[in-house]
CSV table of C-alpha atoms in Angstrom, one decimal:
chain,number,residue,atom,x,y,z
R,1,MET,CA,-167.0,110.8,-37.1
R,2,PHE,CA,-167.0,110.4,-40.8
R,3,GLY,CA,-167.0,113.5,-43.0
R,4,ASN,CA,-168.0,112.4,-46.5
R,5,THR,CA,-171.1,111.0,-48.1
R,6,THR,CA,-170.9,107.8,-50.0
R,7,VAL,CA,-173.6,107.0,-52.6
R,8,ILE,CA,-174.3,103.4,-53.2
R,9,SER,CA,-177.0,102.1,-55.6
R,10,ALA,CA,-179.3,99.3,-54.8
R,11,THR,CA,-182.1,97.9,-57.0
R,12,ARG,CA,-185.3,96.4,-56.1
R,13,PRO,CA,-185.4,92.7,-56.9
R,14,GLY,CA,-188.2,92.0,-59.4
R,15,SER,CA,-189.0,95.6,-59.9
R,16,CYS,CA,-189.5,97.5,-63.1
R,17,PHE,CA,-188.3,100.7,-61.5
R,18,LEU,CA,-184.9,102.2,-62.3
R,19,PRO,CA,-182.2,101.5,-59.8
R,20,LEU,CA,-182.8,103.4,-56.6
R,21,VAL,CA,-179.8,105.5,-55.5
R,22,LEU,CA,-179.5,105.4,-51.7
R,23,VAL,CA,-177.2,107.7,-49.7
R,24,VAL,CA,-175.3,106.1,-46.8
R,25,MET,CA,-174.6,108.6,-44.2
R,26,LEU,CA,-171.3,109.7,-42.8
R,27,CYS,CA,-171.6,112.3,-40.1
R,28,GLY,CA,-169.4,114.9,-38.4
R,29,PRO,CA,-166.7,117.4,-39.5
R,30,PRO,CA,-163.8,115.9,-41.7
R,31,GLY,CA,-161.1,117.3,-39.2
R,32,MET,CA,-162.3,114.8,-36.5
R,33,LEU,CA,-161.2,111.9,-38.5
R,34,ARG,CA,-157.5,112.9,-38.5
R,35,ALA,CA,-157.5,113.1,-34.7
R,36,GLN,CA,-158.8,109.6,-34.1
R,37,THR,CA,-156.8,106.6,-35.1
R,38,PRO,CA,-159.7,104.1,-34.7
R,39,GLY,CA,-161.8,106.6,-36.8
R,40,LEU,CA,-159.2,106.7,-39.5
R,41,LYS,CA,-159.0,102.8,-39.6
R,42,ALA,CA,-162.8,102.7,-39.8
R,43,GLU,CA,-162.8,105.2,-42.6
R,44,GLN,CA,-160.2,103.1,-44.4
R,45,PHE,CA,-162.3,99.9,-44.0
R,46,LYS,CA,-165.3,101.8,-45.1
R,47,ASN,CA,-163.7,102.9,-48.3
R,48,LEU,CA,-162.3,99.4,-48.9
R,49,GLY,CA,-165.9,97.9,-48.4
R,50,VAL,CA,-167.5,100.4,-50.7
R,51,ALA,CA,-165.0,99.5,-53.4
R,52,TYR,CA,-165.6,95.8,-52.9
R,53,LEU,CA,-169.4,96.4,-52.9
R,54,GLU,CA,-169.2,98.3,-56.2
R,55,GLU,CA,-167.2,95.4,-57.7
R,56,SER,CA,-169.8,92.8,-56.4
R,57,ARG,CA,-167.2,91.3,-54.1
R,58,PHE,CA,-169.7,90.8,-51.4
R,59,GLY,CA,-167.8,88.5,-49.1
R,60,GLU,CA,-164.9,91.0,-49.0
R,61,ALA,CA,-167.3,93.9,-48.6
R,62,GLU,CA,-169.0,92.1,-45.7
R,63,ARG,CA,-165.7,91.5,-43.9
R,64,ALA,CA,-164.6,95.1,-44.4
R,65,PHE,CA,-167.9,96.5,-43.1
R,66,ARG,CA,-167.8,94.2,-40.1
R,67,ARG,CA,-164.3,95.7,-39.3
R,68,VAL,CA,-166.0,99.1,-39.5
R,69,ILE,CA,-168.5,98.0,-36.9
R,70,ASP,CA,-165.7,96.6,-34.7
R,71,LEU,CA,-163.9,99.9,-34.8
R,72,ALA,CA,-166.9,102.3,-34.7
R,73,SER,CA,-169.8,100.4,-33.2
R,74,ASN,CA,-171.4,103.8,-32.1
R,75,GLU,CA,-171.8,104.8,-35.7
R,76,PRO,CA,-174.6,103.6,-38.0
R,77,LEU,CA,-172.4,103.5,-41.1
R,78,GLY,CA,-171.0,100.0,-40.8
R,79,TYR,CA,-174.4,98.4,-39.9
R,80,ALA,CA,-176.1,100.3,-42.8
R,81,ASN,CA,-173.4,99.3,-45.4
R,82,LEU,CA,-173.6,95.7,-44.1
R,83,GLY,CA,-177.3,95.8,-44.6
R,84,ILE,CA,-176.8,97.0,-48.2
R,85,VAL,CA,-174.5,93.9,-48.8
R,86,GLN,CA,-177.2,91.6,-47.5
R,87,LEU,CA,-179.8,93.4,-49.5
R,88,ARG,CA,-177.7,93.0,-52.7
R,89,LEU,CA,-177.4,89.3,-51.9
R,90,GLY,CA,-181.2,89.0,-51.5
R,91,ARG,CA,-180.8,88.2,-47.7
R,92,LEU,CA,-183.7,90.3,-46.5
R,93,GLU,CA,-183.8,89.3,-42.9
R,94,PRO,CA,-180.1,89.8,-42.2
R,95,ALA,CA,-180.4,93.1,-44.1
R,96,ALA,CA,-183.3,94.2,-42.0
R,97,SER,CA,-181.4,93.2,-38.8
R,98,GLN,CA,-178.4,95.2,-39.7
R,99,LEU,CA,-180.5,98.3,-40.7
R,100,GLU,CA,-182.5,97.9,-37.4
R,101,GLN,CA,-179.1,98.1,-35.6
R,102,ALA,CA,-178.1,101.2,-37.5
R,103,ARG,CA,-181.4,102.8,-36.6
R,104,ARG,CA,-180.9,101.9,-32.9
R,105,VAL,CA,-177.6,103.8,-33.1
R,106,ASP,CA,-179.1,106.8,-34.9
R,107,PRO,CA,-183.0,106.7,-34.8
R,108,LYS,CA,-183.4,109.9,-36.8
R,109,ASN,CA,-181.0,109.2,-39.6
R,110,ILE,CA,-183.0,109.7,-42.8
R,111,ASP,CA,-180.7,107.5,-44.9
R,112,VAL,CA,-180.9,104.5,-42.5
R,113,LEU,CA,-184.8,104.8,-42.4
R,114,LEU,CA,-184.9,104.9,-46.2
R,115,LEU,CA,-182.6,101.8,-46.4
R,116,GLY,CA,-185.0,100.1,-44.0
R,117,ALA,CA,-187.9,101.0,-46.2
R,118,GLU,CA,-186.1,99.6,-49.2
R,119,VAL,CA,-185.7,96.2,-47.4
R,120,GLN,CA,-189.4,96.3,-46.3
R,121,TYR,CA,-190.4,97.0,-49.8
R,122,SER,CA,-188.4,94.1,-51.2
R,123,ALA,CA,-189.9,91.9,-48.6
R,124,GLY,CA,-193.4,93.0,-49.5
R,125,HIS,CA,-194.1,94.5,-46.0
R,126,TRP,CA,-196.3,97.3,-47.4
R,127,GLU,CA,-197.6,98.6,-44.0
R,128,ALA,CA,-194.1,98.7,-42.6
R,129,VAL,CA,-193.0,100.7,-45.7
R,130,LEU,CA,-195.7,103.2,-45.1
R,131,ARG,CA,-194.9,103.6,-41.4
R,132,THR,CA,-191.3,104.1,-42.2
R,133,ALA,CA,-192.0,106.6,-45.0
R,134,ASN,CA,-194.3,108.5,-42.6
R,135,ARG,CA,-191.5,108.6,-40.0
R,136,VAL,CA,-189.1,110.1,-42.6
R,137,LEU,CA,-191.8,112.6,-43.6
R,138,ALA,CA,-192.2,113.6,-40.0
R,139,LEU,CA,-188.5,114.3,-39.7
R,140,GLU,CA,-188.1,115.7,-43.3
R,141,PRO,CA,-191.6,116.7,-44.8
R,142,GLY,CA,-190.2,117.3,-48.3
R,143,ASN,CA,-188.3,114.1,-48.6
R,144,ALA,CA,-188.9,112.9,-52.2
R,145,MET,CA,-187.9,109.3,-51.5
R,146,ALA,CA,-190.4,108.9,-48.8
R,147,ARG,CA,-193.0,110.4,-50.9
R,148,TYR,CA,-192.1,107.8,-53.6
R,149,TYR,CA,-193.3,105.0,-51.3
């Protein structure tokens, strides 16, 4: 439904590593967006949410991403971005819950899986991180981020 890729950075709380750049997926051909009014509204709210997120206006970003979910609940994007908001706020359980929902919508989405690994890493769930990294490597053997874990 969505035709562009949005890059959002997240950092590991308490980590000495450089900020990790996470790619949040947007799938489908760009022409589809123009034909679907709900899709266009979802895209607008996504853009608004990303702008708020980059400005650390988390409450407004959360509201925008919830609207994306309302308009496009069959897309992982809204759930994944809402998970990033929760991660940035240090709310690991709500972040994991949103990313799990995104994974249910699109179980093979590499970006969603890597975001889930980021939350698992932040929570110190090392075995879960390794399982997720192995799942990513099974789907995309050369994935550098999965090898990082």
